[in-house]
């Protein structure tokens, strides 16, 4: 059955960082999924996005999970743990069990659960081999706990073509518009909802691969050093931010910018 109400929770991946619009707003895969649902539905579709960049998994679960459930949507999505595995110390099994426990909580509430992994940026990042090792371990740990009743899992980490540089923004940590559209196509396909042809997902996938990333001094100055600075001072890119769409709101297809 087509979901007609959808709440997304998570961190920068779900907020849409990297898919930046000219007016400063972020769009992202969850917005694209909401649009795909609205285009496929015969009636209104409502959407909320509670995700906030920089959030580790525990704050996502304590701050966003219950407010999402309280809105009683047909579908709730959860992605988290990406910021956890980038910290010096992390227990992979604990992250996996928290994710799946939250998924069970959503399923028990009566909403359908969409649990999804993030895309894999490790090919383009400093210390990427460590991130890949941890991300692979988390993906295996989550898969070992699935399937679960009422839980749909979309494994973007295993989408190897999505690692290509053409899908990543300038910071190489967040997807760009093309990458977010591809993730949305993975989700809509899993929901058995048509992927709008005008997004061009198939055409981009068929194009030649992008060149390998070059990490220049400017790249480190603009992206790596600020990230290190936040870690050393205990700050987060999400400090002071609130959810971009806190309550279920009707989706207006005309309000979405094309790729």
PDB file of C-alpha atoms in Angstrom:
ATOM      1  CA  UNK A   1       0.000   0.000   0.000  1.00  0.00           C
ATOM      2  CA  UNK A   2       1.358   3.419  -0.974  1.00  0.00           C
ATOM      3  CA  UNK A   3       2.349   5.504   2.084  1.00  0.00           C
ATOM      4  CA  UNK A   4       0.579   8.853   2.164  1.00  0.00           C
ATOM      5  CA  UNK A   5       2.364  10.206   5.242  1.00  0.00           C
ATOM      6  CA  UNK A   6       6.122  10.001   5.755  1.00  0.00           C
ATOM      7  CA  UNK A   7       8.415  11.201   8.561  1.00  0.00           C
ATOM      8  CA  UNK A   8      12.216  11.094   8.126  1.00  0.00           C
ATOM      9  CA  UNK A   9      14.648  11.152  11.062  1.00  0.00           C
ATOM     10  CA  UNK A  10      18.430  11.145  11.145  1.00  0.00           C
ATOM     11  CA  UNK A  11      21.486  13.336  10.572  1.00  0.00           C
ATOM     12  CA  UNK A  12      22.924  15.339   7.660  1.00  0.00           C
ATOM     13  CA  UNK A  13      22.328  12.496   5.199  1.00  0.00           C
ATOM     14  CA  UNK A  14      18.570  12.706   5.787  1.00  0.00           C
ATOM     15  CA  UNK A  15      18.480  16.487   6.263  1.00  0.00           C
ATOM     16  CA  UNK A  16      19.833  16.735   2.720  1.00  0.00           C
ATOM     17  CA  UNK A  17      23.199  18.400   3.267  1.00  0.00           C
ATOM     18  CA  UNK A  18      25.111  18.552  -0.017  1.00  0.00           C
ATOM     19  CA  UNK A  19      21.968  19.056  -2.088  1.00  0.00           C
ATOM     20  CA  UNK A  20      21.973  22.782  -1.465  1.00  0.00           C
ATOM     21  CA  UNK A  21      19.428  24.994  -3.203  1.00  0.00           C
ATOM     22  CA  UNK A  22      20.139  28.590  -4.312  1.00  0.00           C
ATOM     23  CA  UNK A  23      18.077  29.995  -1.445  1.00  0.00           C
ATOM     24  CA  UNK A  24      20.222  28.169   1.146  1.00  0.00           C
ATOM     25  CA  UNK A  25      17.784  25.361   1.876  1.00  0.00           C
ATOM     26  CA  UNK A  26      18.749  21.699   1.681  1.00  0.00           C
ATOM     27  CA  UNK A  27      16.660  19.259  -0.343  1.00  0.00           C
ATOM     28  CA  UNK A  28      17.977  15.660  -0.222  1.00  0.00           C
ATOM     29  CA  UNK A  29      16.810  12.115  -0.786  1.00  0.00           C
ATOM     30  CA  UNK A  30      13.952  12.210   1.736  1.00  0.00           C
ATOM     31  CA  UNK A  31      12.438  15.230  -0.033  1.00  0.00           C
ATOM     32  CA  UNK A  32      12.752  13.354  -3.325  1.00  0.00           C
ATOM     33  CA  UNK A  33      11.023  10.307  -1.807  1.00  0.00           C
ATOM     34  CA  UNK A  34       8.186  12.522  -0.563  1.00  0.00           C
ATOM     35  CA  UNK A  35       7.878  13.956  -4.059  1.00  0.00           C
ATOM     36  CA  UNK A  36       7.870  10.478  -5.622  1.00  0.00           C
ATOM     37  CA  UNK A  37       5.095   9.397  -3.270  1.00  0.00           C
ATOM     38  CA  UNK A  38       3.084  12.532  -4.077  1.00  0.00           C
ATOM     39  CA  UNK A  39       3.431  11.974  -7.817  1.00  0.00           C
ATOM     40  CA  UNK A  40       2.293   8.353  -7.490  1.00  0.00           C
ATOM     41  CA  UNK A  41      -0.616   8.984  -5.102  1.00  0.00           C
ATOM     42  CA  UNK A  42      -4.185   9.750  -6.091  1.00  0.00           C
ATOM     43  CA  UNK A  43      -4.671  11.991  -3.062  1.00  0.00           C
ATOM     44  CA  UNK A  44      -2.606  14.242  -0.788  1.00  0.00           C
ATOM     45  CA  UNK A  45       0.723  13.094   0.698  1.00  0.00           C
ATOM     46  CA  UNK A  46       2.138  14.625   3.881  1.00  0.00           C
ATOM     47  CA  UNK A  47       5.821  14.752   4.848  1.00  0.00           C
ATOM     48  CA  UNK A  48       7.970  15.785   7.817  1.00  0.00           C
ATOM     49  CA  UNK A  49      11.748  15.802   8.186  1.00  0.00           C
ATOM     50  CA  UNK A  50      13.160  15.945  11.732  1.00  0.00           C
ATOM     51  CA  UNK A  51      16.778  15.210  10.798  1.00  0.00           C
ATOM     52  CA  UNK A  52      19.554  17.509  12.019  1.00  0.00           C
ATOM     53  CA  UNK A  53      23.126  17.457  10.743  1.00  0.00           C
ATOM     54  CA  UNK A  54      25.922  16.313  13.033  1.00  0.00           C
ATOM     55  CA  UNK A  55      23.697  14.180  15.241  1.00  0.00           C
ATOM     56  CA  UNK A  56      25.081  10.920  16.605  1.00  0.00           C
ATOM     57  CA  UNK A  57      22.696   7.994  16.889  1.00  0.00           C
ATOM     58  CA  UNK A  58      21.700   8.374  20.546  1.00  0.00           C
ATOM     59  CA  UNK A  59      20.553  12.015  20.157  1.00  0.00           C
ATOM     60  CA  UNK A  60      18.634  11.011  17.027  1.00  0.00           C
ATOM     61  CA  UNK A  61      16.782   8.367  19.000  1.00  0.00           C
ATOM     62  CA  UNK A  62      16.189  10.493  22.094  1.00  0.00           C
ATOM     63  CA  UNK A  63      15.216  13.705  20.268  1.00  0.00           C
ATOM     64  CA  UNK A  64      13.528  12.556  17.063  1.00  0.00           C
ATOM     65  CA  UNK A  65      12.138   9.018  17.366  1.00  0.00           C
ATOM     66  CA  UNK A  66       9.185   9.613  19.690  1.00  0.00           C
ATOM     67  CA  UNK A  67       8.120  12.888  17.996  1.00  0.00           C
ATOM     68  CA  UNK A  68       8.100  10.981  14.700  1.00  0.00           C
ATOM     69  CA  UNK A  69       6.026   8.129  16.117  1.00  0.00           C
ATOM     70  CA  UNK A  70       3.628  10.590  17.765  1.00  0.00           C
ATOM     71  CA  UNK A  71       2.621  11.903  14.330  1.00  0.00           C
ATOM     72  CA  UNK A  72       1.364   8.387  13.442  1.00  0.00           C
ATOM     73  CA  UNK A  73       2.624   8.372   9.840  1.00  0.00           C
ATOM     74  CA  UNK A  74       2.332   5.455   7.449  1.00  0.00           C
ATOM     75  CA  UNK A  75       6.118   5.409   7.041  1.00  0.00           C
ATOM     76  CA  UNK A  76       9.081   6.443   9.222  1.00  0.00           C
ATOM     77  CA  UNK A  77      12.646   6.380   7.914  1.00  0.00           C
ATOM     78  CA  UNK A  78      15.776   6.118  10.050  1.00  0.00           C
ATOM     79  CA  UNK A  79      19.413   6.459   9.122  1.00  0.00           C
ATOM     80  CA  UNK A  80      22.032   6.981  11.798  1.00  0.00           C
ATOM     81  CA  UNK A  81      25.398   5.873  13.090  1.00  0.00           C
ATOM     82  CA  UNK A  82      27.486   7.576  10.407  1.00  0.00           C
ATOM     83  CA  UNK A  83      28.717  10.217  12.832  1.00  0.00           C
ATOM     84  CA  UNK A  84      29.360   7.553  15.477  1.00  0.00           C
ATOM     85  CA  UNK A  85      31.711   5.508  13.304  1.00  0.00           C
ATOM     86  CA  UNK A  86      33.769   8.626  12.529  1.00  0.00           C
ATOM     87  CA  UNK A  87      34.649   9.078  16.220  1.00  0.00           C
ATOM     88  CA  UNK A  88      37.877   7.581  17.644  1.00  0.00           C
ATOM     89  CA  UNK A  89      36.037   4.986  19.715  1.00  0.00           C
ATOM     90  CA  UNK A  90      32.796   3.250  18.772  1.00  0.00           C
ATOM     91  CA  UNK A  91      31.170  -0.094  19.536  1.00  0.00           C
ATOM     92  CA  UNK A  92      29.759  -1.304  16.231  1.00  0.00           C
ATOM     93  CA  UNK A  93      27.440  -3.945  17.724  1.00  0.00           C
ATOM     94  CA  UNK A  94      25.917  -1.364  20.065  1.00  0.00           C
ATOM     95  CA  UNK A  95      25.157   0.980  17.153  1.00  0.00           C
ATOM     96  CA  UNK A  96      23.600  -1.877  15.167  1.00  0.00           C
ATOM     97  CA  UNK A  97      21.408  -3.016  18.057  1.00  0.00           C
ATOM     98  CA  UNK A  98      20.248   0.557  18.713  1.00  0.00           C
ATOM     99  CA  UNK A  99      19.265   0.948  15.058  1.00  0.00           C
ATOM    100  CA  UNK A 100      17.352  -2.303  14.912  1.00  0.00           C
ATOM    101  CA  UNK A 101      15.789  -1.711  18.347  1.00  0.00           C
ATOM    102  CA  UNK A 102      14.480   1.636  17.120  1.00  0.00           C
ATOM    103  CA  UNK A 103      13.155  -0.051  13.994  1.00  0.00           C
ATOM    104  CA  UNK A 104      11.283  -2.560  16.146  1.00  0.00           C
ATOM    105  CA  UNK A 105       9.855   0.305  18.220  1.00  0.00           C
ATOM    106  CA  UNK A 106       8.503   1.972  15.076  1.00  0.00           C
ATOM    107  CA  UNK A 107       7.058  -1.270  13.720  1.00  0.00           C
ATOM    108  CA  UNK A 108       5.344  -1.936  17.060  1.00  0.00           C
ATOM    109  CA  UNK A 109       3.737   1.526  16.918  1.00  0.00           C
ATOM    110  CA  UNK A 110       1.905   0.620  13.706  1.00  0.00           C
ATOM    111  CA  UNK A 111       4.003   2.674  11.292  1.00  0.00           C
ATOM    112  CA  UNK A 112       6.027   0.957   8.605  1.00  0.00           C
ATOM    113  CA  UNK A 113       9.766   1.244   9.215  1.00  0.00           C
ATOM    114  CA  UNK A 114      12.245   2.216   6.509  1.00  0.00           C
ATOM    115  CA  UNK A 115      15.733   1.535   7.847  1.00  0.00           C
ATOM    116  CA  UNK A 116      18.458   2.589   5.461  1.00  0.00           C
ATOM    117  CA  UNK A 117      22.229   2.777   5.415  1.00  0.00           C
ATOM    118  CA  UNK A 118      24.060   5.826   4.162  1.00  0.00           C
ATOM    119  CA  UNK A 119      26.171   5.956   1.031  1.00  0.00           C
ATOM    120  CA  UNK A 120      29.871   5.093   1.326  1.00  0.00           C
ATOM    121  CA  UNK A 121      32.170   8.159   1.024  1.00  0.00           C
ATOM    122  CA  UNK A 122      35.371   6.405   2.105  1.00  0.00           C
ATOM    123  CA  UNK A 123      36.959   6.280  -1.357  1.00  0.00           C
ATOM    124  CA  UNK A 124      37.372  10.067  -1.356  1.00  0.00           C
ATOM    125  CA  UNK A 125      38.218  10.900   2.282  1.00  0.00           C
ATOM    126  CA  UNK A 126      41.368  11.105   4.396  1.00  0.00           C
ATOM    127  CA  UNK A 127      41.577   7.964   6.561  1.00  0.00           C
ATOM    128  CA  UNK A 128      38.942   6.498   4.263  1.00  0.00           C
ATOM    129  CA  UNK A 129      40.187   2.940   4.783  1.00  0.00           C
ATOM    130  CA  UNK A 130      39.302   3.121   8.488  1.00  0.00           C
ATOM    131  CA  UNK A 131      35.859   4.532   7.699  1.00  0.00           C
ATOM    132  CA  UNK A 132      35.259   1.778   5.131  1.00  0.00           C
ATOM    133  CA  UNK A 133      36.276  -0.900   7.632  1.00  0.00           C
ATOM    134  CA  UNK A 134      33.901   0.439  10.267  1.00  0.00           C
ATOM    135  CA  UNK A 135      31.097   1.049   7.786  1.00  0.00           C
ATOM    136  CA  UNK A 136      31.433  -2.475   6.429  1.00  0.00           C
ATOM    137  CA  UNK A 137      31.316  -3.861   9.966  1.00  0.00           C
ATOM    138  CA  UNK A 138      28.186  -1.841  10.803  1.00  0.00           C
ATOM    139  CA  UNK A 139      26.478  -2.941   7.586  1.00  0.00           C
ATOM    140  CA  UNK A 140      27.211  -6.597   8.362  1.00  0.00           C
ATOM    141  CA  UNK A 141      26.019  -6.216  11.964  1.00  0.00           C
ATOM    142  CA  UNK A 142      22.715  -4.653  10.857  1.00  0.00           C
ATOM    143  CA  UNK A 143      22.164  -7.230   8.116  1.00  0.00           C
ATOM    144  CA  UNK A 144      22.742 -10.022  10.651  1.00  0.00           C
ATOM    145  CA  UNK A 145      19.839  -8.654  12.737  1.00  0.00           C
ATOM    146  CA  UNK A 146      17.462  -8.529   9.760  1.00  0.00           C
ATOM    147  CA  UNK A 147      14.909  -9.195   8.358  1.00  0.00           C
ATOM    148  CA  UNK A 148      12.366  -8.007  10.928  1.00  0.00           C
ATOM    149  CA  UNK A 149       8.611  -7.845  10.610  1.00  0.00           C
ATOM    150  CA  UNK A 150       7.433  -4.394   9.534  1.00  0.00           C
ATOM    151  CA  UNK A 151      10.972  -3.244   8.666  1.00  0.00           C
ATOM    152  CA  UNK A 152      12.145  -2.462   5.135  1.00  0.00           C
ATOM    153  CA  UNK A 153      15.941  -2.193   4.770  1.00  0.00           C
ATOM    154  CA  UNK A 154      17.545  -0.225   1.915  1.00  0.00           C
ATOM    155  CA  UNK A 155      21.294  -0.854   1.787  1.00  0.00           C
ATOM    156  CA  UNK A 156      22.878   2.206   0.165  1.00  0.00           C
ATOM    157  CA  UNK A 157      26.276   1.312   1.657  1.00  0.00           C
ATOM    158  CA  UNK A 158      26.307  -1.710  -0.664  1.00  0.00           C
ATOM    159  CA  UNK A 159      25.479   0.444  -3.729  1.00  0.00           C
ATOM    160  CA  UNK A 160      29.018   0.456  -5.128  1.00  0.00           C
ATOM    161  CA  UNK A 161      28.321   2.766  -8.129  1.00  0.00           C
ATOM    162  CA  UNK A 162      27.091   5.374  -5.617  1.00  0.00           C
ATOM    163  CA  UNK A 163      30.706   5.671  -4.415  1.00  0.00           C
ATOM    164  CA  UNK A 164      31.640   7.388  -7.687  1.00  0.00           C
ATOM    165  CA  UNK A 165      32.752  11.005  -7.309  1.00  0.00           C
ATOM    166  CA  UNK A 166      30.004  12.308  -9.611  1.00  0.00           C
ATOM    167  CA  UNK A 167      27.496  11.687  -6.774  1.00  0.00           C
ATOM    168  CA  UNK A 168      29.390  13.625  -4.077  1.00  0.00           C
ATOM    169  CA  UNK A 169      29.487  17.278  -3.093  1.00  0.00           C
ATOM    170  CA  UNK A 170      32.642  19.383  -2.771  1.00  0.00           C
ATOM    171  CA  UNK A 171      33.319  18.210   0.785  1.00  0.00           C
ATOM    172  CA  UNK A 172      33.234  14.552  -0.418  1.00  0.00           C
ATOM    173  CA  UNK A 173      31.453  13.567   2.784  1.00  0.00           C
ATOM    174  CA  UNK A 174      27.906  14.454   1.685  1.00  0.00           C
ATOM    175  CA  UNK A 175      26.052  13.498  -1.471  1.00  0.00           C
ATOM    176  CA  UNK A 176      25.199  16.100  -4.087  1.00  0.00           C
ATOM    177  CA  UNK A 177      21.822  16.395  -5.834  1.00  0.00           C
ATOM    178  CA  UNK A 178      22.595  13.470  -8.150  1.00  0.00           C
ATOM    179  CA  UNK A 179      23.591  11.273  -5.227  1.00  0.00           C
ATOM    180  CA  UNK A 180      20.491  12.149  -3.217  1.00  0.00           C
ATOM    181  CA  UNK A 181      18.322  11.408  -6.259  1.00  0.00           C
ATOM    182  CA  UNK A 182      19.976   7.988  -6.622  1.00  0.00           C
ATOM    183  CA  UNK A 183      19.317   7.166  -2.949  1.00  0.00           C
ATOM    184  CA  UNK A 184      15.710   8.263  -3.406  1.00  0.00           C
ATOM    185  CA  UNK A 185      15.438   5.968  -6.419  1.00  0.00           C
ATOM    186  CA  UNK A 186      16.744   3.077  -4.291  1.00  0.00           C
ATOM    187  CA  UNK A 187      14.089   3.812  -1.673  1.00  0.00           C
ATOM    188  CA  UNK A 188      11.206   4.266  -4.113  1.00  0.00           C
ATOM    189  CA  UNK A 189      12.159   1.054  -5.916  1.00  0.00           C
ATOM    190  CA  UNK A 190      12.110  -0.810  -2.601  1.00  0.00           C
ATOM    191  CA  UNK A 191       8.651   0.678  -1.911  1.00  0.00           C
ATOM    192  CA  UNK A 192       7.505  -0.380  -5.409  1.00  0.00           C
ATOM    193  CA  UNK A 193       6.895   3.255  -6.355  1.00  0.00           C
ATOM    194  CA  UNK A 194       7.890   4.520  -9.837  1.00  0.00           C
ATOM    195  CA  UNK A 195      11.037   6.646 -10.043  1.00  0.00           C
ATOM    196  CA  UNK A 196      10.245   9.799 -12.082  1.00  0.00           C
ATOM    197  CA  UNK A 197      12.109   9.608 -15.387  1.00  0.00           C
ATOM    198  CA  UNK A 198      12.825  13.336 -15.328  1.00  0.00           C
ATOM    199  CA  UNK A 199      15.252  12.815 -12.425  1.00  0.00           C
ATOM    200  CA  UNK A 200      17.633  11.227 -14.925  1.00  0.00           C
ATOM    201  CA  UNK A 201      18.880   8.599 -12.465  1.00  0.00           C
ATOM    202  CA  UNK A 202      19.291   5.910 -15.136  1.00  0.00           C
ATOM    203  CA  UNK A 203      21.094   8.277 -17.517  1.00  0.00           C
ATOM    204  CA  UNK A 204      23.570   9.391 -14.844  1.00  0.00           C
ATOM    205  CA  UNK A 205      24.237   5.783 -13.869  1.00  0.00           C
ATOM    206  CA  UNK A 206      25.021   4.931 -17.499  1.00  0.00           C
ATOM    207  CA  UNK A 207      27.506   7.801 -17.911  1.00  0.00           C
ATOM    208  CA  UNK A 208      31.278   7.254 -17.581  1.00  0.00           C
ATOM    209  CA  UNK A 209      32.679   7.207 -14.065  1.00  0.00           C
ATOM    210  CA  UNK A 210      34.111  10.407 -12.619  1.00  0.00           C
ATOM    211  CA  UNK A 211      37.778  11.045 -12.000  1.00  0.00           C
ATOM    212  CA  UNK A 212      39.298  10.072  -8.627  1.00  0.00           C
ATOM    213  CA  UNK A 213      39.186  12.813  -6.000  1.00  0.00           C
ATOM    214  CA  UNK A 214      42.254  15.006  -5.459  1.00  0.00           C
ATOM    215  CA  UNK A 215      42.812  16.191  -1.904  1.00  0.00           C
ATOM    216  CA  UNK A 216      44.424  19.613  -2.238  1.00  0.00           C
ATOM    217  CA  UNK A 217      45.577  22.076   0.389  1.00  0.00           C
ATOM    218  CA  UNK A 218      42.401  24.090  -0.273  1.00  0.00           C
ATOM    219  CA  UNK A 219      40.282  20.999   0.385  1.00  0.00           C
ATOM    220  CA  UNK A 220      41.930  20.441   3.779  1.00  0.00           C
ATOM    221  CA  UNK A 221      41.592  24.119   4.670  1.00  0.00           C
ATOM    222  CA  UNK A 222      37.905  24.363   3.713  1.00  0.00           C
ATOM    223  CA  UNK A 223      36.607  21.030   4.979  1.00  0.00           C
ATOM    224  CA  UNK A 224      39.012  18.887   7.007  1.00  0.00           C
ATOM    225  CA  UNK A 225      40.412  21.478   9.422  1.00  0.00           C
ATOM    226  CA  UNK A 226      36.969  22.889  10.394  1.00  0.00           C
ATOM    227  CA  UNK A 227      35.760  19.329  11.062  1.00  0.00           C
ATOM    228  CA  UNK A 228      38.788  18.671  13.291  1.00  0.00           C
ATOM    229  CA  UNK A 229      38.214  21.977  15.050  1.00  0.00           C
ATOM    230  CA  UNK A 230      34.635  21.046  15.929  1.00  0.00           C
ATOM    231  CA  UNK A 231      35.763  17.691  17.286  1.00  0.00           C
ATOM    232  CA  UNK A 232      38.452  19.290  19.478  1.00  0.00           C
ATOM    233  CA  UNK A 233      36.066  21.885  20.903  1.00  0.00           C
ATOM    234  CA  UNK A 234      33.058  19.591  21.331  1.00  0.00           C
ATOM    235  CA  UNK A 235      30.955  21.512  18.839  1.00  0.00           C
ATOM    236  CA  UNK A 236      28.647  20.128  16.148  1.00  0.00           C
ATOM    237  CA  UNK A 237      27.579  21.435  12.749  1.00  0.00           C
ATOM    238  CA  UNK A 238      24.019  20.969  14.012  1.00  0.00           C
ATOM    239  CA  UNK A 239      24.332  23.121  17.138  1.00  0.00           C
ATOM    240  CA  UNK A 240      21.441  25.575  17.296  1.00  0.00           C
ATOM    241  CA  UNK A 241      19.616  24.042  14.335  1.00  0.00           C
ATOM    242  CA  UNK A 242      16.032  22.803  14.352  1.00  0.00           C
ATOM    243  CA  UNK A 243      14.163  20.388  12.101  1.00  0.00           C
ATOM    244  CA  UNK A 244      13.453  21.800   8.643  1.00  0.00           C
ATOM    245  CA  UNK A 245       9.918  20.320   8.460  1.00  0.00           C
ATOM    246  CA  UNK A 246       8.917  19.436  12.049  1.00  0.00           C
ATOM    247  CA  UNK A 247       5.282  18.524  11.385  1.00  0.00           C
ATOM    248  CA  UNK A 248       3.550  16.537   8.658  1.00  0.00           C
ATOM    249  CA  UNK A 249       2.958  18.981   5.833  1.00  0.00           C
ATOM    250  CA  UNK A 250       1.234  18.483   2.460  1.00  0.00           C
ATOM    251  CA  UNK A 251       3.715  17.890  -0.348  1.00  0.00           C
ATOM    252  CA  UNK A 252       3.425  20.361  -3.200  1.00  0.00           C
ATOM    253  CA  UNK A 253       5.184  18.897  -6.275  1.00  0.00           C
ATOM    254  CA  UNK A 254       5.343  22.357  -7.835  1.00  0.00           C
ATOM    255  CA  UNK A 255       7.558  23.560  -4.969  1.00  0.00           C
ATOM    256  CA  UNK A 256      10.354  21.098  -5.789  1.00  0.00           C
ATOM    257  CA  UNK A 257      13.203  22.344  -7.956  1.00  0.00           C
ATOM    258  CA  UNK A 258      14.328  19.993 -10.726  1.00  0.00           C
ATOM    259  CA  UNK A 259      17.826  18.532 -10.759  1.00  0.00           C
TER     260      UNK A 259
END
